[in-house]
Tab-separated table of C-alpha atoms in Angstrom:
chain	number	residue	atom	x	y	z
A	1	MET	CA	-43.135	64.511	-39.166
A	2	GLN	CA	-43.108	67.139	-36.265
A	3	LEU	CA	-44.611	65.188	-33.834
A	4	VAL	CA	-43.988	61.787	-34.623
A	5	ASP	CA	-40.277	62.375	-35.633
A	6	GLY	CA	-39.695	65.777	-33.926
A	7	GLU	CA	-36.604	64.903	-31.352
A	8	GLN	CA	-34.829	63.293	-34.097
A	9	TYR	CA	-34.805	66.717	-36.577
A	10	LYS	CA	-33.937	68.872	-33.573
A	11	GLN	CA	-31.528	66.842	-32.652
A	12	MET	CA	-29.738	66.721	-36.112
A	13	ALA	CA	-30.871	70.132	-36.465
A	14	ILE	CA	-28.616	70.750	-32.862
A	15	ASP	CA	-25.806	68.831	-34.350
A	16	GLN	CA	-25.072	70.816	-37.427
A	17	GLN	CA	-25.297	74.624	-36.067
A	18	LEU	CA	-23.748	73.893	-32.734
A	19	ARG	CA	-19.621	74.332	-33.147
A	20	ASP	CA	-17.598	72.777	-30.119
A	21	THR	CA	-14.429	75.037	-30.073
A	22	VAL	CA	-11.669	74.251	-27.876
A	23	ILE	CA	-10.229	77.463	-25.717
A	24	GLU	CA	-6.801	76.040	-24.948
A	25	PRO	CA	-5.325	77.279	-20.921
A	26	ASN	CA	-2.421	78.678	-20.624
A	27	ARG	CA	0.330	76.525	-18.855
A	28	GLY	CA	1.888	77.408	-15.510
A	29	THR	CA	5.387	79.472	-15.739
A	30	ILE	CA	8.537	78.185	-14.408
A	31	PHE	CA	10.451	80.763	-12.318
A	32	ASP	CA	13.713	80.743	-10.807
A	33	LYS	CA	14.462	81.105	-6.873
A	34	ASN	CA	14.616	85.073	-7.583
A	35	MET	CA	11.029	84.539	-10.120
A	36	ASN	CA	12.749	84.868	-13.485
A	37	PRO	CA	11.148	83.415	-16.481
A	38	LEU	CA	12.794	79.727	-17.036
A	39	ALA	CA	9.938	78.632	-19.315
A	40	LEU	CA	6.248	80.480	-19.728
A	41	SER	CA	3.252	80.451	-22.428
A	42	THR	CA	2.089	82.663	-24.965
A	43	THR	CA	-0.765	83.480	-26.916
A	44	VAL	CA	-0.713	81.644	-30.968
A	45	TRP	CA	-3.647	80.748	-33.104
A	46	ASN	CA	-4.469	77.724	-35.131
A	47	VAL	CA	-5.742	78.318	-39.092
A	48	ILE	CA	-8.616	75.998	-39.429
A	49	PHE	CA	-10.221	75.543	-42.530
A	50	GLU	CA	-13.412	73.757	-43.179
A	51	PRO	CA	-14.250	72.008	-46.183
A	52	ALA	CA	-17.751	71.504	-44.815
A	53	ASN	CA	-18.437	74.771	-44.985
A	54	LEU	CA	-17.564	75.849	-48.740
A	55	SER	CA	-20.438	76.741	-50.455
A	56	LYS	CA	-22.409	74.526	-52.399
A	57	ASP	CA	-22.411	77.250	-55.441
A	58	GLU	CA	-19.714	75.256	-57.472
A	59	GLU	CA	-18.798	78.890	-59.019
A	60	ILE	CA	-18.515	80.170	-55.600
A	61	TYR	CA	-16.788	77.183	-53.933
A	62	GLN	CA	-13.671	76.901	-56.448
A	63	LYS	CA	-13.291	80.778	-55.892
A	64	GLN	CA	-13.160	80.557	-52.320
A	65	LEU	CA	-11.002	77.037	-52.819
A	66	ASP	CA	-9.069	78.736	-55.253
A	67	LYS	CA	-8.767	81.931	-52.349
A	68	ILE	CA	-7.398	79.995	-49.525
A	69	ALA	CA	-4.918	77.409	-51.942
A	70	ASP	CA	-3.296	79.976	-53.940
A	71	GLU	CA	-3.460	82.835	-51.575
A	72	LEU	CA	-3.641	82.157	-47.854
A	73	ALA	CA	-1.956	78.800	-48.018
A	74	PRO	CA	1.463	80.032	-48.971
A	75	MET	CA	0.835	83.557	-47.066
A	76	LEU	CA	1.055	81.213	-43.747
A	77	GLY	CA	3.942	78.986	-45.389
A	78	ALA	CA	1.598	75.893	-46.522
A	79	ASP	CA	1.125	74.019	-48.928
A	80	GLY	CA	-1.604	74.759	-50.506
A	81	ASP	CA	-2.066	71.261	-52.579
A	82	LYS	CA	-2.310	70.038	-49.230
A	83	VAL	CA	-5.576	72.160	-48.637
A	84	ARG	CA	-7.090	71.159	-51.529
A	85	GLU	CA	-6.313	67.712	-50.963
A	86	SER	CA	-8.213	67.762	-48.171
A	87	ALA	CA	-11.877	69.957	-49.594
A	88	GLU	CA	-11.615	66.692	-52.019
A	89	LYS	CA	-11.441	63.997	-49.196
A	90	TYR	CA	-12.610	65.103	-46.551
A	91	PRO	CA	-15.796	67.644	-47.602
A	92	ASN	CA	-18.054	67.224	-44.402
A	93	SER	CA	-14.974	68.198	-41.538
A	94	PHE	CA	-15.330	71.261	-39.804
A	95	TYR	CA	-11.289	70.667	-38.825
A	96	GLN	CA	-8.330	71.072	-41.416
A	97	VAL	CA	-5.052	72.511	-39.885
A	98	ILE	CA	-3.602	75.110	-42.137
A	99	GLN	CA	-1.172	75.900	-39.894
A	100	LYS	CA	-0.939	75.711	-36.296
A	101	LYS	CA	0.353	78.347	-33.876
A	102	VAL	CA	0.768	81.523	-36.036
A	103	ASP	CA	1.613	84.664	-33.332
A	104	LYS	CA	-0.241	87.477	-33.578
A	105	ALA	CA	0.617	89.380	-36.531
A	106	THR	CA	0.106	86.463	-38.495
A	107	MET	CA	-3.031	86.181	-36.954
A	108	GLU	CA	-4.125	90.085	-37.332
A	109	GLN	CA	-3.203	89.203	-41.541
A	110	VAL	CA	-5.323	86.409	-41.888
A	111	GLU	CA	-8.363	88.315	-40.168
A	112	ALA	CA	-7.561	91.463	-42.374
A	113	PHE	CA	-7.297	88.960	-45.735
A	114	ILE	CA	-11.023	87.178	-45.149
A	115	GLN	CA	-12.784	90.610	-44.539
A	116	GLU	CA	-11.217	91.725	-47.624
A	117	THR	CA	-12.032	88.680	-49.822
A	118	LYS	CA	-16.230	89.303	-47.697
A	119	ASP	CA	-15.929	93.167	-48.326
A	120	ALA	CA	-14.828	92.926	-52.342
A	121	LYS	CA	-17.060	93.831	-54.748
A	122	ASP	CA	-18.326	89.727	-55.707
A	123	GLY	CA	-17.133	89.139	-52.265
A	124	PHE	CA	-17.568	85.799	-50.319
A	125	THR	CA	-17.459	84.038	-47.041
A	126	LEU	CA	-13.966	81.863	-46.752
A	127	PRO	CA	-14.972	79.015	-44.389
A	128	ILE	CA	-11.977	79.887	-42.249
A	129	VAL	CA	-11.507	79.910	-38.561
A	130	LEU	CA	-8.596	81.292	-36.051
A	131	GLU	CA	-8.793	78.888	-33.172
A	132	GLN	CA	-6.899	80.326	-29.747
A	133	ASP	CA	-3.902	77.849	-28.909
A	134	THR	CA	-1.121	78.313	-26.331
A	135	LYS	CA	2.713	77.980	-27.363
A	136	ARG	CA	5.621	77.331	-24.784
A	137	PHE	CA	8.517	79.477	-24.561
A	138	TYR	CA	11.932	79.027	-23.615
A	139	PRO	CA	13.924	82.791	-23.175
A	140	TYR	CA	16.983	81.692	-21.859
A	141	GLU	CA	17.310	78.514	-25.043
A	142	ASN	CA	19.535	76.117	-23.465
A	143	LEU	CA	19.585	77.268	-19.786
A	144	ALA	CA	18.649	74.064	-17.738
A	145	SER	CA	17.034	72.401	-20.931
A	146	THR	CA	17.657	69.070	-19.209
A	147	VAL	CA	15.846	70.011	-16.106
A	148	LEU	CA	12.803	71.736	-17.474
A	149	GLY	CA	11.910	69.448	-20.520
A	150	PHE	CA	9.705	70.543	-23.064
A	151	VAL	CA	6.313	70.129	-24.221
A	152	THR	CA	4.464	68.205	-27.284
A	153	THR	CA	2.636	70.527	-30.427
A	154	ASP	CA	-0.218	69.726	-28.324
A	155	ASN	CA	1.451	71.447	-24.758
A	156	ARG	CA	1.629	68.299	-22.673
A	157	GLY	CA	4.944	67.947	-20.903
A	158	ALA	CA	7.565	65.217	-22.596
A	159	TYR	CA	10.680	65.568	-20.305
A	160	GLY	CA	11.563	66.592	-17.173
A	161	LEU	CA	9.651	68.957	-15.102
A	162	GLU	CA	7.988	70.256	-17.718
A	163	SER	CA	6.306	65.971	-17.675
A	164	TYR	CA	6.941	65.233	-13.848
A	165	TYR	CA	4.712	68.733	-13.326
A	166	ASN	CA	2.710	68.182	-16.418
A	167	LYS	CA	-1.088	68.019	-14.491
A	168	VAL	CA	0.182	70.712	-11.921
A	169	LEU	CA	0.974	73.180	-14.850
A	170	SER	CA	-1.646	72.237	-17.381
A	171	GLY	CA	-4.444	73.725	-16.613
A	172	THR	CA	-8.121	73.262	-17.376
A	173	GLU	CA	-9.538	73.671	-21.057
A	174	GLY	CA	-12.311	75.912	-21.655
A	175	ARG	CA	-14.997	75.733	-24.046
A	176	VAL	CA	-16.825	78.526	-27.037
A	177	VAL	CA	-20.388	76.486	-28.529
A	178	SER	CA	-21.686	78.618	-30.699
A	179	ALA	CA	-24.536	77.968	-33.509
A	180	LYS	CA	-23.399	78.876	-37.163
A	181	ASN	CA	-25.925	78.810	-40.472
A	182	ALA	CA	-24.200	77.013	-43.294
A	183	LEU	CA	-22.120	80.152	-44.302
A	184	ASN	CA	-20.290	79.669	-40.720
A	185	GLU	CA	-21.956	83.230	-39.650
A	186	ASP	CA	-23.874	83.390	-36.798
A	187	MET	CA	-27.674	83.059	-36.096
A	188	PRO	CA	-29.758	85.219	-36.260
A	189	PHE	CA	-30.566	84.158	-32.292
A	190	GLN	CA	-27.380	84.176	-31.536
A	191	TYR	CA	-26.255	81.679	-29.251
A	192	GLN	CA	-23.400	81.647	-27.559
A	193	LYS	CA	-22.168	79.703	-24.135
A	194	LEU	CA	-18.870	80.232	-22.783
A	195	TYR	CA	-17.203	78.220	-20.492
A	196	GLU	CA	-13.436	79.382	-19.269
A	197	SER	CA	-10.450	77.772	-19.527
A	198	GLU	CA	-8.519	77.233	-16.125
A	199	ASP	CA	-4.665	78.408	-16.071
A	200	GLY	CA	-2.069	75.841	-14.988
A	201	HIS	CA	-0.423	76.630	-11.476
A	202	SER	CA	3.202	78.163	-11.701
A	203	LEU	CA	6.145	75.995	-10.219
A	204	VAL	CA	8.886	78.697	-8.098
A	205	LEU	CA	12.578	76.377	-8.255
A	206	THR	CA	15.114	77.115	-6.184
A	207	ILE	CA	17.329	76.654	-9.091
A	208	ASP	CA	19.142	80.189	-9.628
A	209	GLN	CA	19.410	81.746	-13.113
A	210	THR	CA	22.747	83.465	-12.194
A	211	ILE	CA	23.842	80.277	-10.958
A	212	GLN	CA	23.129	77.994	-13.356
A	213	TYR	CA	24.505	80.197	-16.039
A	214	PHE	CA	27.990	79.656	-14.620
A	215	LEU	CA	28.088	76.274	-13.943
A	216	GLU	CA	27.187	75.655	-18.138
A	217	LYS	CA	29.462	77.686	-19.085
A	218	HIS	CA	31.864	75.853	-17.612
A	219	LEU	CA	30.977	72.508	-18.162
A	220	GLU	CA	31.239	73.325	-22.182
A	221	ILE	CA	34.605	74.560	-21.381
A	222	ALA	CA	35.395	71.129	-19.676
A	223	VAL	CA	33.746	69.323	-22.246
A	224	SER	CA	35.420	71.280	-24.988
A	225	GLU	CA	38.726	71.055	-23.339
A	226	HIS	CA	38.750	67.064	-22.014
A	227	GLU	CA	36.782	65.953	-25.510
A	228	VAL	CA	34.311	64.591	-23.401
A	229	LYS	CA	32.772	61.408	-25.257
A	230	GLU	CA	28.961	60.951	-23.912
A	231	ARG	CA	28.633	63.999	-21.079
A	232	ALA	CA	29.672	66.249	-18.906
A	233	VAL	CA	27.206	66.196	-15.625
A	234	GLY	CA	27.065	69.080	-12.451
A	235	ILE	CA	25.510	69.739	-9.421
A	236	VAL	CA	25.285	73.230	-7.517
A	237	MET	CA	24.189	72.788	-4.004
A	238	ASN	CA	23.587	74.685	-1.164
A	239	VAL	CA	25.036	72.870	1.835
A	240	ASN	CA	22.894	74.311	5.151
A	241	THR	CA	19.521	73.788	3.727
A	242	GLY	CA	20.140	70.948	0.857
A	243	GLU	CA	18.461	73.623	-1.743
A	244	ILE	CA	20.046	72.868	-5.471
A	245	LEU	CA	21.029	75.624	-6.855
A	246	ALA	CA	22.113	74.651	-10.613
A	247	MET	CA	22.316	71.376	-11.848
A	248	SER	CA	22.811	70.286	-15.509
A	249	SER	CA	24.923	67.796	-17.972
A	250	LYS	CA	26.318	68.847	-21.719
A	251	PRO	CA	25.588	67.713	-24.333
A	252	ASP	CA	22.090	69.499	-23.926
A	253	PHE	CA	19.330	70.220	-26.732
A	254	ASP	CA	17.452	74.119	-27.123
A	255	PRO	CA	13.775	73.213	-25.443
A	256	ASN	CA	12.206	75.545	-28.275
A	257	ASN	CA	13.404	73.233	-30.660
A	258	PRO	CA	13.616	70.330	-29.084
A	259	ARG	CA	13.968	67.530	-32.413
A	260	GLU	CA	16.349	69.500	-33.289
A	261	LEU	CA	19.633	67.179	-33.363
A	262	THR	CA	22.521	69.094	-31.692
A	263	ASP	CA	25.323	66.145	-31.677
A	264	PRO	CA	27.702	66.619	-34.448
A	265	THR	CA	28.560	62.870	-33.913
A	266	ALA	CA	25.044	61.690	-33.551
A	267	GLN	CA	24.216	63.795	-37.005
A	268	GLU	CA	27.612	62.401	-38.672
A	269	ARG	CA	25.636	58.720	-37.983
A	270	ILE	CA	22.985	59.318	-39.297
A	271	ASP	CA	24.512	61.402	-42.760
A	272	ALA	CA	25.940	57.943	-42.998
A	273	ALA	CA	23.609	56.089	-42.730
A	274	ALA	CA	21.691	58.077	-44.971
A	275	GLU	CA	24.779	57.381	-47.292
A	276	GLY	CA	24.758	54.115	-46.851
A	277	ARG	CA	28.569	54.815	-44.893
A	278	LEU	CA	27.205	53.620	-41.967
A	279	GLU	CA	29.281	49.936	-41.545
A	280	VAL	CA	32.321	51.663	-42.287
A	281	LEU	CA	31.979	54.274	-40.150
A	282	SER	CA	31.309	52.260	-37.095
A	283	ASP	CA	34.673	50.239	-38.246
A	284	GLY	CA	36.666	53.537	-37.051
């Protein structure tokens, strides 16, 4: 076996033992002309469940699953039934997401929970991995949202400057390749290879945060006073240089929650459609 099939089994061992974890780069910051951050990235963590690393011992297997589904999942606001379902449907998987993008405090709570379970009298290891990730944050919420745009859940620009300059802002992913045994613990020889991520480049706009604020404030007043049905648009330019100091359209959205509907008329139409009233509403 060693002489004839050695390479085949060596490759099988490598495939089983090596874990490849992606390190997400920090997306570049978007600043206004005075270096006030309008969009920046913060570090968060994804909580990953590895069904393939559940114990082969039926009793320990059940204890592990109960701990994760009945205690850890509710702690994260996740559905414990889905954890059990993933263990049943994907028993050979090393990557089942329990919760995405949890903050540092929650990450530390999960780490403490895993350690307490391991240190208990009848302790055992939980097949849970904390994967570092980044989350886009817009400190001024709606301010310049139609200019900035937003990112998807995988940190890719989907609209506005975030989309147009996605390659500039994105950076390059890094990786950690490590050797683990069947209990997801480090191998005795502690093999690990780190490939550092490269953060994205930042943008400095000609937008002035203060001027942008007053433009948006007066656009909102105009929309309300004149009962604008579609939208209002405004641009403030330095006529000497051509710099755009502010630009906006109202209504807009909060890029921290870009899928949240803010248009009351659109929401009314959706509610009407759900209740079968759309035709009546459309007719006036």
